[in-house]
Short mmCIF file of C-alpha atoms and ligand atoms in Angstrom, two decimals:
data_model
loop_
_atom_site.label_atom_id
_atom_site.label_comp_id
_atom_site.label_asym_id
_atom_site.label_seq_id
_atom_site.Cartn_x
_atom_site.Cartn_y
_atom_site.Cartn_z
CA UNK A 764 18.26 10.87 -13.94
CA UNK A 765 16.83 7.77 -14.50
CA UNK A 766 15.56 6.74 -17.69
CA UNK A 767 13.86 3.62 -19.93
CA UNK A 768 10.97 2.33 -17.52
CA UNK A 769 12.49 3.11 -14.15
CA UNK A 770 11.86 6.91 -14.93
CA UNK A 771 8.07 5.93 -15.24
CA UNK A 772 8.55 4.64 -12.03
CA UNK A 773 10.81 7.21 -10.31
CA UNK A 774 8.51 9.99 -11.38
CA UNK A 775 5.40 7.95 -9.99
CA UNK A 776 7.37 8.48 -6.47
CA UNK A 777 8.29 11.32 -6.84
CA UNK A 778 4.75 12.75 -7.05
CA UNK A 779 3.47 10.15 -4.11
CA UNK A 780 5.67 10.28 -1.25
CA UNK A 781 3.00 10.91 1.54
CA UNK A 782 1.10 7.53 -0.48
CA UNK A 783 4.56 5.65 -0.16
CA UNK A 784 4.48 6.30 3.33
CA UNK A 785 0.95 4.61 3.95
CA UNK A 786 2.02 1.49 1.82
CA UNK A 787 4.78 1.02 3.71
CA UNK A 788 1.95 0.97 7.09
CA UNK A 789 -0.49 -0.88 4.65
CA UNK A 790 1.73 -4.02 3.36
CA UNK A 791 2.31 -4.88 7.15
CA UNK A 792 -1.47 -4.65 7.74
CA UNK A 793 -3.19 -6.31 4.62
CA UNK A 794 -2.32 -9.69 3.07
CA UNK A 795 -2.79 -8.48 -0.58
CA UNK A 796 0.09 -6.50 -1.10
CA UNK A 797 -1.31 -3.78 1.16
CA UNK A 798 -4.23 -4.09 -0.93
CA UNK A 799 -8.27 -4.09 -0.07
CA UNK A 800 -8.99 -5.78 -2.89
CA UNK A 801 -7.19 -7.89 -5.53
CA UNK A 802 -8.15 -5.09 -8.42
CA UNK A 803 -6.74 -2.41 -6.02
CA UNK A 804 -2.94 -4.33 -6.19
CA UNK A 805 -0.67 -2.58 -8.37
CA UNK A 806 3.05 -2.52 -8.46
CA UNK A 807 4.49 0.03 -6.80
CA UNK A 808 1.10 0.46 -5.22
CA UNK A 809 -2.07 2.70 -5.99
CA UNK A 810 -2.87 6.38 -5.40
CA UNK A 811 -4.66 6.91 -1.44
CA UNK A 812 -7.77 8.93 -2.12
CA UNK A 813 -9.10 12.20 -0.06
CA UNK A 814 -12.25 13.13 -1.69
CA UNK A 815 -14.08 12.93 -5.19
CA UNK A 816 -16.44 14.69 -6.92
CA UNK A 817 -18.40 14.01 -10.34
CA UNK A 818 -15.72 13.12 -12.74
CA UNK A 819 -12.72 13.41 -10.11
CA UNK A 820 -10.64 12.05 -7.35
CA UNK A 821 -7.91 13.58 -5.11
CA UNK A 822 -4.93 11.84 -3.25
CA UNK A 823 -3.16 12.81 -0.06
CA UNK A 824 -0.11 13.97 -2.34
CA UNK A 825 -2.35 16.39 -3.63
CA UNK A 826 -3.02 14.80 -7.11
CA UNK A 827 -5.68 15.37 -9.32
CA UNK A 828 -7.42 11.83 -11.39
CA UNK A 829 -9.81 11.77 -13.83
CA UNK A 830 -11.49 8.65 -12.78
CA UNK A 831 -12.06 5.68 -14.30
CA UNK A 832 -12.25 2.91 -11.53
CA UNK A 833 -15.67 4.57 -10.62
CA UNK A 834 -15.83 2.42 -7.40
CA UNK A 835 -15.91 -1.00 -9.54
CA UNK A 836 -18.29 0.25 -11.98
CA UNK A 837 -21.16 0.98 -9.19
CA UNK A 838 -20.73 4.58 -9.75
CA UNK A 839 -22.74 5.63 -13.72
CA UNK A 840 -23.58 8.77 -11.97
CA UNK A 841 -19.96 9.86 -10.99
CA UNK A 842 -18.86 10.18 -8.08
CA UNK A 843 -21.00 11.89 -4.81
CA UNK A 844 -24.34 12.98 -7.62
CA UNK A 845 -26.26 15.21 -5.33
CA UNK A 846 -29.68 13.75 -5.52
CA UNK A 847 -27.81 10.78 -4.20
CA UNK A 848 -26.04 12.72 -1.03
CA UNK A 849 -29.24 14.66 -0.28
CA UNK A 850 -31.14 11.59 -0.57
CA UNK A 851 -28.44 9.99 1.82
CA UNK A 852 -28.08 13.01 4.43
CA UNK A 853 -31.91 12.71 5.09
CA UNK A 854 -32.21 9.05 5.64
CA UNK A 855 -28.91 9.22 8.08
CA UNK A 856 -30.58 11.95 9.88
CA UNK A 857 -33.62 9.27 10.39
CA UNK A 858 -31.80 6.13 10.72
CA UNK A 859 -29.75 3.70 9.04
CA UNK A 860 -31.07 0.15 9.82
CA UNK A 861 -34.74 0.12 10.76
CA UNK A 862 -34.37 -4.06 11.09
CA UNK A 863 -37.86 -3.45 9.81
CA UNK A 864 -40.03 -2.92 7.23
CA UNK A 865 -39.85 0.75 5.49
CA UNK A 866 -41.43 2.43 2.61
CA UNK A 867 -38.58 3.37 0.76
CA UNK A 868 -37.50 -0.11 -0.37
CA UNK A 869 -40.93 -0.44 -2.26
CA UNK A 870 -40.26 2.39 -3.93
CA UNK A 871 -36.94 1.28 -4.92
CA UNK A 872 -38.02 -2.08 -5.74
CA UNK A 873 -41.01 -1.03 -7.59
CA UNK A 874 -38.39 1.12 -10.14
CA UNK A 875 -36.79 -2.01 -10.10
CA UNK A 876 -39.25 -3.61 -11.40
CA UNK A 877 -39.91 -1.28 -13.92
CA UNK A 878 -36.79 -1.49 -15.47
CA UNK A 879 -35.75 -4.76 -15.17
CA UNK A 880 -39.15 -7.10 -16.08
CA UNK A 881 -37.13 -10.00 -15.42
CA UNK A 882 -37.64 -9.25 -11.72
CA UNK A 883 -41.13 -10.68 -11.23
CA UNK A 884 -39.90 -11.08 -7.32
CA UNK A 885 -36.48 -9.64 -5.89
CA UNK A 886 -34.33 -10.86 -3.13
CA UNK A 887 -31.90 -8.14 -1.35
CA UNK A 888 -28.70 -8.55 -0.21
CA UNK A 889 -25.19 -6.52 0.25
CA UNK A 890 -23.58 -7.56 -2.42
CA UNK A 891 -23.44 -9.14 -5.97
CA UNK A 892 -21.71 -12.58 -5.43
CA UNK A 893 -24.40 -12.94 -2.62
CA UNK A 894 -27.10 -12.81 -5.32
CA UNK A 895 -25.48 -15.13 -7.59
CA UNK A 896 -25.36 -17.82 -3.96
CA UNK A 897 -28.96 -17.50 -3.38
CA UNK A 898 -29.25 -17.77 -7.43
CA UNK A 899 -27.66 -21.09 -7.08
CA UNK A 900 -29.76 -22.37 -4.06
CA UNK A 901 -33.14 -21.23 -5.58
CA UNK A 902 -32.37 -23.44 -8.46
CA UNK A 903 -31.11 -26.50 -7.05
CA UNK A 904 -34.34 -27.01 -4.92
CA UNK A 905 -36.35 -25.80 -8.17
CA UNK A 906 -35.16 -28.26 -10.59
CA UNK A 907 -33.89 -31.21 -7.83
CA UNK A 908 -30.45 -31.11 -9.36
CA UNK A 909 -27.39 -30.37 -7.92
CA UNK A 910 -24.86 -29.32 -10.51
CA UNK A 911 -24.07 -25.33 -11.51
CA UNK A 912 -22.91 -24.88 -15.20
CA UNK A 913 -20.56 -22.30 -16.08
CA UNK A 914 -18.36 -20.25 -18.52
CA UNK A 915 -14.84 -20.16 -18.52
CA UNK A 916 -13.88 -16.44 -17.75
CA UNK A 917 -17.14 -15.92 -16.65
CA UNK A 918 -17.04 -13.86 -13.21
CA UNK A 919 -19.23 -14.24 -10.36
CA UNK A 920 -17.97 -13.42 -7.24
CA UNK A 921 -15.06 -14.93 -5.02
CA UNK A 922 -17.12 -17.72 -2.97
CA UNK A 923 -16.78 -21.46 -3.07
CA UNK A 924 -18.85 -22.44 -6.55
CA UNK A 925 -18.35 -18.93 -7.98
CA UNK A 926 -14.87 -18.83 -8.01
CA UNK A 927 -12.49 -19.78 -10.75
CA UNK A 928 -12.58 -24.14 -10.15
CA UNK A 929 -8.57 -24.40 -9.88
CA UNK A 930 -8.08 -21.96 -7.31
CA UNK A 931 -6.08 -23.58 -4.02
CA UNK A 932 -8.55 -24.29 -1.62
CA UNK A 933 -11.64 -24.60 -4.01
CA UNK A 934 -13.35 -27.80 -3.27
CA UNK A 935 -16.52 -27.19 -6.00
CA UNK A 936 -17.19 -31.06 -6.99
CA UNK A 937 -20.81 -29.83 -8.07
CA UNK A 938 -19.57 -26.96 -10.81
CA UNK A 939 -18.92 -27.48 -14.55
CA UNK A 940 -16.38 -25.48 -16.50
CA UNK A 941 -16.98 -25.01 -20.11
CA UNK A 942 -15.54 -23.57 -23.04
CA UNK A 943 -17.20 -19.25 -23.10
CA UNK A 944 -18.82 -18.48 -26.64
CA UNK A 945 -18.94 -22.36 -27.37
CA UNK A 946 -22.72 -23.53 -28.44
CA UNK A 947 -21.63 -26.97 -29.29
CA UNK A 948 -20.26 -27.39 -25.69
CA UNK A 949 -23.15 -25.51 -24.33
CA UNK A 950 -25.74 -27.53 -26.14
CA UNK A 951 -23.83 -31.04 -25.35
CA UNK A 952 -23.93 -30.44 -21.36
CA UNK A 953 -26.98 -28.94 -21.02
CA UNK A 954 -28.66 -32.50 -22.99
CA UNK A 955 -27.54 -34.09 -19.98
CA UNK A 956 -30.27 -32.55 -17.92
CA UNK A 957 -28.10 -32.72 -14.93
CA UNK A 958 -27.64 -29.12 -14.40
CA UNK A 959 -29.41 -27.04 -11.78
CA UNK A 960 -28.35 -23.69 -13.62
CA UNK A 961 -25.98 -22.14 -15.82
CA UNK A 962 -24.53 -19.39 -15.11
CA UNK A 963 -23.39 -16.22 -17.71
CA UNK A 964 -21.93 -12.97 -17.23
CA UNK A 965 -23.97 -9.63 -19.03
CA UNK A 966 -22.16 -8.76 -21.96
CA UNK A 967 -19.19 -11.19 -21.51
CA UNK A 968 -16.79 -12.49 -19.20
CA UNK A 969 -14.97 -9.43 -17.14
CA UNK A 970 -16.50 -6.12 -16.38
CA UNK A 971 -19.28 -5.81 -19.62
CA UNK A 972 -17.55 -7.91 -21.76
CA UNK A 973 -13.77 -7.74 -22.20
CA UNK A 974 -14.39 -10.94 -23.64
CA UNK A 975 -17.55 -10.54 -25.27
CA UNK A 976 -19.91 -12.86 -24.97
CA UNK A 977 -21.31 -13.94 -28.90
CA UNK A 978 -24.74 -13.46 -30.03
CA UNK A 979 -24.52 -16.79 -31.76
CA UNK A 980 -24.38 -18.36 -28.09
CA UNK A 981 -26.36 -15.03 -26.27
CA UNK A 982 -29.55 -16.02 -28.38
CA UNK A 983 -28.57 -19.85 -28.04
CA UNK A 984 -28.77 -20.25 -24.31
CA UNK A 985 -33.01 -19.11 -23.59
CA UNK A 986 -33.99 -22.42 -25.85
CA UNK A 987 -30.98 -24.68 -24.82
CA UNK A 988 -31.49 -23.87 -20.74
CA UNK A 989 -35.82 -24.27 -21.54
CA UNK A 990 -35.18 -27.29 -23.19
CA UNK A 991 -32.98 -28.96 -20.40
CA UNK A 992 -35.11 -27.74 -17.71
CA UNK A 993 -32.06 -25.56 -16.23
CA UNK A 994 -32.47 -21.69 -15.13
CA UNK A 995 -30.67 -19.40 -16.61
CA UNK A 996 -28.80 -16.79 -14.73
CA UNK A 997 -27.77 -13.92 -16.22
CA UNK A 998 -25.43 -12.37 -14.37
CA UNK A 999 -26.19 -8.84 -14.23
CA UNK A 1000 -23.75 -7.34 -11.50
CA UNK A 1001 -21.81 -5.02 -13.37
CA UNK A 1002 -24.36 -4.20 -16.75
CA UNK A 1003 -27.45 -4.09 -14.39
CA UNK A 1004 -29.13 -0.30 -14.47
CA UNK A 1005 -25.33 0.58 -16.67
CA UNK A 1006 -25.79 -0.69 -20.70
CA UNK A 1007 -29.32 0.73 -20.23
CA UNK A 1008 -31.90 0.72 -17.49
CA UNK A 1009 -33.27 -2.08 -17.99
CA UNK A 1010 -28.91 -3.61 -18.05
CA UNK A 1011 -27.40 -6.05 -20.89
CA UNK A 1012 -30.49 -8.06 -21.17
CA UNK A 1013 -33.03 -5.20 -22.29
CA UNK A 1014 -29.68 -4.24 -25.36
CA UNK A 1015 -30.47 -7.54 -26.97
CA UNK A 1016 -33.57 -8.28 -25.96
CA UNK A 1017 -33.41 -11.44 -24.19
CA UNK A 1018 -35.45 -12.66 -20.76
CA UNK A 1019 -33.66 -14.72 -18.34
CA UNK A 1020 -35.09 -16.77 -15.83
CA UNK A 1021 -33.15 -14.85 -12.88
CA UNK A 1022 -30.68 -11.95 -12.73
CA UNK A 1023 -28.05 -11.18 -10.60
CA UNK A 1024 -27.52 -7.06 -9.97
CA UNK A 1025 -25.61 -5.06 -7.78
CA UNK A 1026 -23.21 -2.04 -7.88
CA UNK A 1027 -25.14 0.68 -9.99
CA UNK A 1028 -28.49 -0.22 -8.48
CA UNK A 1029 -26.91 1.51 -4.59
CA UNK A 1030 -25.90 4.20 -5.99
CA UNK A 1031 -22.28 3.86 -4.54
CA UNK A 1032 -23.41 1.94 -1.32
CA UNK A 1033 -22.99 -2.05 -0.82
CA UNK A 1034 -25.81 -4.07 -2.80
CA UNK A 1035 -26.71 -6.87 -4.47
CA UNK A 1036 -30.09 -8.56 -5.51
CA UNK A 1037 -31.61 -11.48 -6.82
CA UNK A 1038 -34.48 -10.81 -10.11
CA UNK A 1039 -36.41 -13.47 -11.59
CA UNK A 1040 -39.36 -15.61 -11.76
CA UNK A 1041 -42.16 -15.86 -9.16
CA UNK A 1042 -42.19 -19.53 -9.30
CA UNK A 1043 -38.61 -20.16 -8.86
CA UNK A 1044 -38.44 -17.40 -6.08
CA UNK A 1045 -41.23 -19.26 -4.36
CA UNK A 1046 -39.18 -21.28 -1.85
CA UNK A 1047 -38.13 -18.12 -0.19
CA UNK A 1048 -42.39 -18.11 1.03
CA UNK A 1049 -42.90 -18.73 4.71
CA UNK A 1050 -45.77 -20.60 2.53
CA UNK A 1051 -43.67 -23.18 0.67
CA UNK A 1052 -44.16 -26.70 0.87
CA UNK A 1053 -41.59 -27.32 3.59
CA UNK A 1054 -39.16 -29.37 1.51
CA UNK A 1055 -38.88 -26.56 -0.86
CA UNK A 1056 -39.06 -23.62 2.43
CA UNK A 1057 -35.63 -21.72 2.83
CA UNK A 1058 -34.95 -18.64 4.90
CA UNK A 1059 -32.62 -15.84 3.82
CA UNK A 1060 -30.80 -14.04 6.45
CA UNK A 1061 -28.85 -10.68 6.24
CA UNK A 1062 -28.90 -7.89 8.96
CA UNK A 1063 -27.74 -5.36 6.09
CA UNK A 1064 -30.12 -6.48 3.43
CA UNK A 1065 -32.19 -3.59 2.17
CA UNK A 1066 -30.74 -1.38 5.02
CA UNK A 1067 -32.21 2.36 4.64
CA UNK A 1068 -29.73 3.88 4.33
CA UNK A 1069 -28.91 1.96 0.82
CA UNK A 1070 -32.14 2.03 0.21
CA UNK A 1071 -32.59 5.78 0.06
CA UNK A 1072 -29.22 6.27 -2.14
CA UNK A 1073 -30.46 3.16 -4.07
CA UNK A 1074 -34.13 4.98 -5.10
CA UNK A 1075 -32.30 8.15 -5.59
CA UNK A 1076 -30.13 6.55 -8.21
CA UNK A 1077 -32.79 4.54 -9.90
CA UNK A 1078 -34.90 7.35 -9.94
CA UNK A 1079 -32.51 9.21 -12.33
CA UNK A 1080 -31.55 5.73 -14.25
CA UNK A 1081 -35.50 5.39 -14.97
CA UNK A 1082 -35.26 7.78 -18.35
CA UNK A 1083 -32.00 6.39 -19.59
CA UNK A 1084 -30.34 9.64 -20.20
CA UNK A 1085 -27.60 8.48 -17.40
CA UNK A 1086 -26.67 5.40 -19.50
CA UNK A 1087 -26.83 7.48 -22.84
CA UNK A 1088 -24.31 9.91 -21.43
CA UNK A 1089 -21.87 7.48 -20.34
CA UNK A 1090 -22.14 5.39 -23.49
CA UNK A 1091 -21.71 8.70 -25.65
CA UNK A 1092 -18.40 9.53 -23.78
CA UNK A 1093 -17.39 5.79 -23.86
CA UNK A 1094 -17.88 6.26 -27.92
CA UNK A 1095 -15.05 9.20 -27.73
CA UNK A 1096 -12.70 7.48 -25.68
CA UNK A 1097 -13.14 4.62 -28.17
CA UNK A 1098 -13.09 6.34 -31.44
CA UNK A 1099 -10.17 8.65 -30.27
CA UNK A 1100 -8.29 6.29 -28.51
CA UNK A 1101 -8.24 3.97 -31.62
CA UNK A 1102 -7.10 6.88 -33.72
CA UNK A 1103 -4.41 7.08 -30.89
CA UNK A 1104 -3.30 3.50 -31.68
CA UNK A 1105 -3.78 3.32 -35.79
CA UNK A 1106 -1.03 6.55 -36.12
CA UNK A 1107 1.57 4.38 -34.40
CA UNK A 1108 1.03 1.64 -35.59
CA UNK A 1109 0.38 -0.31 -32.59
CA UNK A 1110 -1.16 -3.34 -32.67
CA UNK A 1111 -3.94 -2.70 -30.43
CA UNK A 1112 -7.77 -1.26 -29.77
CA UNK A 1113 -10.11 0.09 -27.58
CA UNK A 1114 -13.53 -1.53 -27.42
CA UNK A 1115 -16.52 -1.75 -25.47
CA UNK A 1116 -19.84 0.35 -24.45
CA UNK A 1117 -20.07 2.18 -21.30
CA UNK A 1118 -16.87 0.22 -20.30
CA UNK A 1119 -13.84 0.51 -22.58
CA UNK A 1120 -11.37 -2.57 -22.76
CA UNK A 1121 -8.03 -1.83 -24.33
CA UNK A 1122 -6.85 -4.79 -26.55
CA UNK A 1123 -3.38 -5.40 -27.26
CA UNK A 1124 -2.41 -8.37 -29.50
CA UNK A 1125 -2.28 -10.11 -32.78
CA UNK A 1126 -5.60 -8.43 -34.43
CA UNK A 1127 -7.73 -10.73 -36.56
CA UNK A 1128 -10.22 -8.55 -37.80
CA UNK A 1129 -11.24 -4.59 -37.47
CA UNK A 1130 -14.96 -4.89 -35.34
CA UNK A 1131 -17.55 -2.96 -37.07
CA UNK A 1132 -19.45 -3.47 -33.59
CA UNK A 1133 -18.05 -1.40 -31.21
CA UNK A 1134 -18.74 -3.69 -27.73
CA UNK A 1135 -16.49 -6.46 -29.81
CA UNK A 1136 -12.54 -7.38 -29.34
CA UNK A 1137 -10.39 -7.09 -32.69
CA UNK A 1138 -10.14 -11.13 -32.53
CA UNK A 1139 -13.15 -14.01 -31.00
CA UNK A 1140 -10.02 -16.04 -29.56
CA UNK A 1141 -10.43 -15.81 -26.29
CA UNK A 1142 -6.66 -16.88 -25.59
CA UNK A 1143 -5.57 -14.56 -27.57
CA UNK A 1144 -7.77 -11.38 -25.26
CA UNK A 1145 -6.45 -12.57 -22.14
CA UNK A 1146 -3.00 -13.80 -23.18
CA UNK A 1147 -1.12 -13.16 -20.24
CA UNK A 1148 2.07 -12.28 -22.54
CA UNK A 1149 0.36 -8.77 -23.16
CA UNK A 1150 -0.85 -7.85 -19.36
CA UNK A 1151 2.51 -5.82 -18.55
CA UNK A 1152 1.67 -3.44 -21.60
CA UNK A 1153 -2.06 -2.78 -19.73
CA UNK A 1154 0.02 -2.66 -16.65
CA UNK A 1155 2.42 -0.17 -18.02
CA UNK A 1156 -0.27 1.82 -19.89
CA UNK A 1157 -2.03 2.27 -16.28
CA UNK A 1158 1.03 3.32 -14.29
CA UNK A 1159 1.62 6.00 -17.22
CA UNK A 1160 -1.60 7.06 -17.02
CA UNK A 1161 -1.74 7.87 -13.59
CA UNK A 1162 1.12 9.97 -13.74
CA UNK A 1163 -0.74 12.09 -16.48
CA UNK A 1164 -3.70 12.41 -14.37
CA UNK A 1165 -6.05 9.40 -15.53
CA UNK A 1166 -7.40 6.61 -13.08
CA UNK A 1167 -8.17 3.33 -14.62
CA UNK A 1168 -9.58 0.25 -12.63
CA UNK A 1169 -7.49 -2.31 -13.10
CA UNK A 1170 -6.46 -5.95 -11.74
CA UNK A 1171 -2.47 -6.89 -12.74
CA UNK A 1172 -2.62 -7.60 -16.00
CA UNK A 1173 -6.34 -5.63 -17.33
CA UNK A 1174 -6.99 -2.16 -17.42
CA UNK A 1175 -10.63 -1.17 -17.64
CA UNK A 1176 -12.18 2.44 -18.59
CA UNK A 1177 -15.36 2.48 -16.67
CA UNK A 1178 -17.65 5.64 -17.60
CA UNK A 1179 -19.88 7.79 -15.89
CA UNK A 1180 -22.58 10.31 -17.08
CA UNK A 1181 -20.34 12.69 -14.95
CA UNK A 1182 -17.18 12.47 -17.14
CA UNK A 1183 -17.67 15.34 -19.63
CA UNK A 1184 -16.28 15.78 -23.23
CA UNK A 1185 -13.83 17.56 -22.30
CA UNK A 1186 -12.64 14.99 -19.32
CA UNK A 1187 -12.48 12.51 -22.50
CA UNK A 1188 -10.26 14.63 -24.67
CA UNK A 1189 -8.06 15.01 -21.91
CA UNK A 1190 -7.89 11.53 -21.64
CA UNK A 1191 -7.14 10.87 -24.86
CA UNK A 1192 -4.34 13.11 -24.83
CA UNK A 1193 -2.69 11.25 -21.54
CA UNK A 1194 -3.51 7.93 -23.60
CA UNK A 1195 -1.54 9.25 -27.14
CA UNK A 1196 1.15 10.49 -24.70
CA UNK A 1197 1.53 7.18 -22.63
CA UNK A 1198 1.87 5.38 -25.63
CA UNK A 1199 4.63 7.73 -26.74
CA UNK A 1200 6.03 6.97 -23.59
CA UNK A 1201 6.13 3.65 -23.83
CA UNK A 1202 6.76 3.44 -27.29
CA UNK A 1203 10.32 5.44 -26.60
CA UNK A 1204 10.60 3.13 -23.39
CA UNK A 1205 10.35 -0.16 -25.75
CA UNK A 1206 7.15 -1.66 -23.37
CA UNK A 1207 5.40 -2.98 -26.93
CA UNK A 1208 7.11 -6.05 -28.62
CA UNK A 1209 8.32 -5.75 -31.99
CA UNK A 1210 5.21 -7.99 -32.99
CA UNK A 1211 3.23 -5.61 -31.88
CA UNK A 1212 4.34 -2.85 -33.82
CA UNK A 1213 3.58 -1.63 -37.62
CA UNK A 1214 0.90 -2.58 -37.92
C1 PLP B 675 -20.12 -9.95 -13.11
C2 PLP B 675 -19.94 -9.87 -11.63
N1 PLP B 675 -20.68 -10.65 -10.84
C3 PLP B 675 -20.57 -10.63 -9.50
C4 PLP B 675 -19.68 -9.78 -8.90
C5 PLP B 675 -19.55 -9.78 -7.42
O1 PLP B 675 -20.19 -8.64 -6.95
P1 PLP B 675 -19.79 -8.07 -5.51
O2 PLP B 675 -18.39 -7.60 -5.58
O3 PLP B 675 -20.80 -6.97 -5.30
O4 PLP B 675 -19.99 -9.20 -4.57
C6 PLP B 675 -18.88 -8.93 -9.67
C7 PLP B 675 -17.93 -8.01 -9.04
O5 PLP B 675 -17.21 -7.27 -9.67
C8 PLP B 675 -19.00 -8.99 -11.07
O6 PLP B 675 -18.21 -8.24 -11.87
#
């Protein structure tokens, strides 16, 4: 019998041979480690899926998951909500891609609208990074500048200016890199007025905020971006329609001048959108002045078939009760899961809203708000030192029957209004016991421990 952190491993097998089997196919077919995306690459590789349902997934081994990846975060109503697949089996029934005008996608847009004021005009598209392009565009011929602003951390998307600058291949001469949650270095490169726009993620930099984004620099940026003339963009891919209907932005009660949105606002199909002001929106008008006159392709953009499982899901988004139930399970997880982590001592916590971060590290303070990390040193949240342990906790997790989206090194709890109370306490028991597990298996460094 094996034992230490090859039995973690061995017993992961064990339970996945028929999943083993289509790795071995998948590695020779896809680049990525036999992976379809770089958060789906895990070490020895992650479950294959059959079917889901509300809180839960199935794999070809047979398998049962309480889910957590919830398809990126798109999925706040859990997985395959009925209003969504009867909305769905109609439309397919009457077509999929009109390459035309249809009613639906006024209704969708108008609920929109209603939720998200920001979005005086929208822009569709199929997916979020594909907003935050056109985002960029729009402002360069609005303000005549050429340079995009943005936070360190911050994500976007994986195209040219959006990506992280040092990435082989990247060639983004026109993007600024600054400090996240730093006001003085905000405030210093927006008073050079070059800027087109700047560029922030809702509720912090990865998925919601696993590092949160301050309020000190949140309520900073709608004065500093007016005064320099540059639009602000906040980024609302992931919090859009999830921290409440009308996303991060309605929480704390700013206005930016465009948002970004995508995943919840399908429903579980491929979206994205651009929100924001008429006036900057304007060049997209067959009536612009034609210096300022661009034309948006996309043959998928506002397709019907997202656009029925798009109104379905904003429909039942419009009260908030969706958002309230995922935040209210998120609030177990957290409160139980730190419980978890204060009776052994480990230095470590769970934070976040309707997506819960775990946090291991040196911990400078104990957060009396929820959404924040245990320290505001960035470094210190993604210190790559402490990405096995998420790793670990993940693989562990798995075996006890929990899915958690993660990327190597982060683990992320994403909550739906289909996870029940009882789906939490479950998870909270496969949490206490993987860190038991790991505990006895010696994954946490002594400096991590006794606290
Ligand atoms: C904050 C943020 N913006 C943009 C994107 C890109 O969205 P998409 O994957 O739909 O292109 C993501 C994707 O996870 C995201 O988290």
């Amino acid at each position: 019998m094996q034992t230490g952190k090859d039995a973690a491993v061995a017993e992961y097998l064990k339970n996945r041979s028929k999943a083993e089997k289509l790795h071995e196919q998948a590695v020779r077919l896809f680049a990525a480690g036999g992976a379809t995306h770089s958060a789906r690459v895990m070490d020895p590789f992650r479950p294959y899926i059959t079917h889901a349902k509300g809180s839960r997934k199935w794999d070809v081994d047979g398998n049962e998951y309480i889910d957590y990846v919830m398809g990126h975060g798109a999925l706040i109503l859990g997985h395959s909500h009925p209003a969504v697949v009867k909305a769905l089996e109609e439309q397919v029934a009457k077509g999929l891609l009109y390459g035309d005008n249809h009613e639906l996608v006024i209704e969708w847009a108008t609920l929109i609208q209603k939720m998200m004021p920001v979005a005086e005009r929208i822009e569709f598209c199929t997916c979020g990074q594909e907003a935050n392009m056109m985002a960029i565009w729009l402002s360069r011929i609005f303000t005549g500048r050429k340079k995009v602003l943005r936070f360190a951390e911050n994500f976007h998307g994986w195209g040219e200016e959006l990506v992280r600058k040092d990435s082989p291949g990247v060639y983004a001469d026109n993007v600024d890199v600054i400090p996240f949650n730093n006001v003085d270095a905000a405030a210093t490169a927006l008073a050079t007025k070059k800027y087109a726009i700047l560029m922030t993620e809702g509720g912090g930099a990865h998925m919601a905020g696993q590092v949160p984004i301050s309020d000190e620099l949140l309520y900073a940026l709608p004065k500093l971006t007016k005064e320099s003339g540059t639009v602000w963009l906040l980024d609302e891919v992931v919090t859009g329609f999830r921290d409440t209907q009308g996303g991060f932005q309605a929480l704390k009660g700013v206005k930016p001048d465009l948002s970004s949105v995508g995943k919840c606002m399908g429903g579980g199909l491929p979206v994205g959108a651009l929100l924001g002001r008429a006036d900057i929106m304007e060049s997209l008008s067959p009536k612009a002045p034609k210096e300022k006159r661009i034309g948006h392709s996309g043959t998928w953009n506002a397709n019907a078939a997202v656009a029925a499982a798009g109104a379905a899901a904003c429909r039942l988004y419009l009260d908030g009760a969706p958002q309230e139930a995922a935040r209210a399970r998120g609030n177990q997880l957290r409160e139980k899961g730190n419980e978890a982590l204060k009776a052994r001592g480990i230095s470590g916590r769970l934070y976040g809203r309707t997506i819960i971060h775990p946090y291991f590290g040196p911990l400078d303070f104990e957060p009396t708000d929820a959404s924040m990390a245990p320290t505001r040193d960035v470094k210190k949240i993604t210190d790559p030192t402490y990405g096995p342990i998420r790793d670990r906790l993940v693989l562990h997790m798995l075996n006890r029957g929990v899915s958690a989206l993660t990327a190597i090194g982060s683990a992320y709890f994403v909550m739906s209004s289909a996870h029940s109370k009882e789906d939490v306490d479950k998870t909270v028991q496969a949490f206490a016991a993987s860190l038991d597990a790991m505990l006895a298996e010696g994954s946490f460094p002594k400096a991590l421990l006794g606290s």
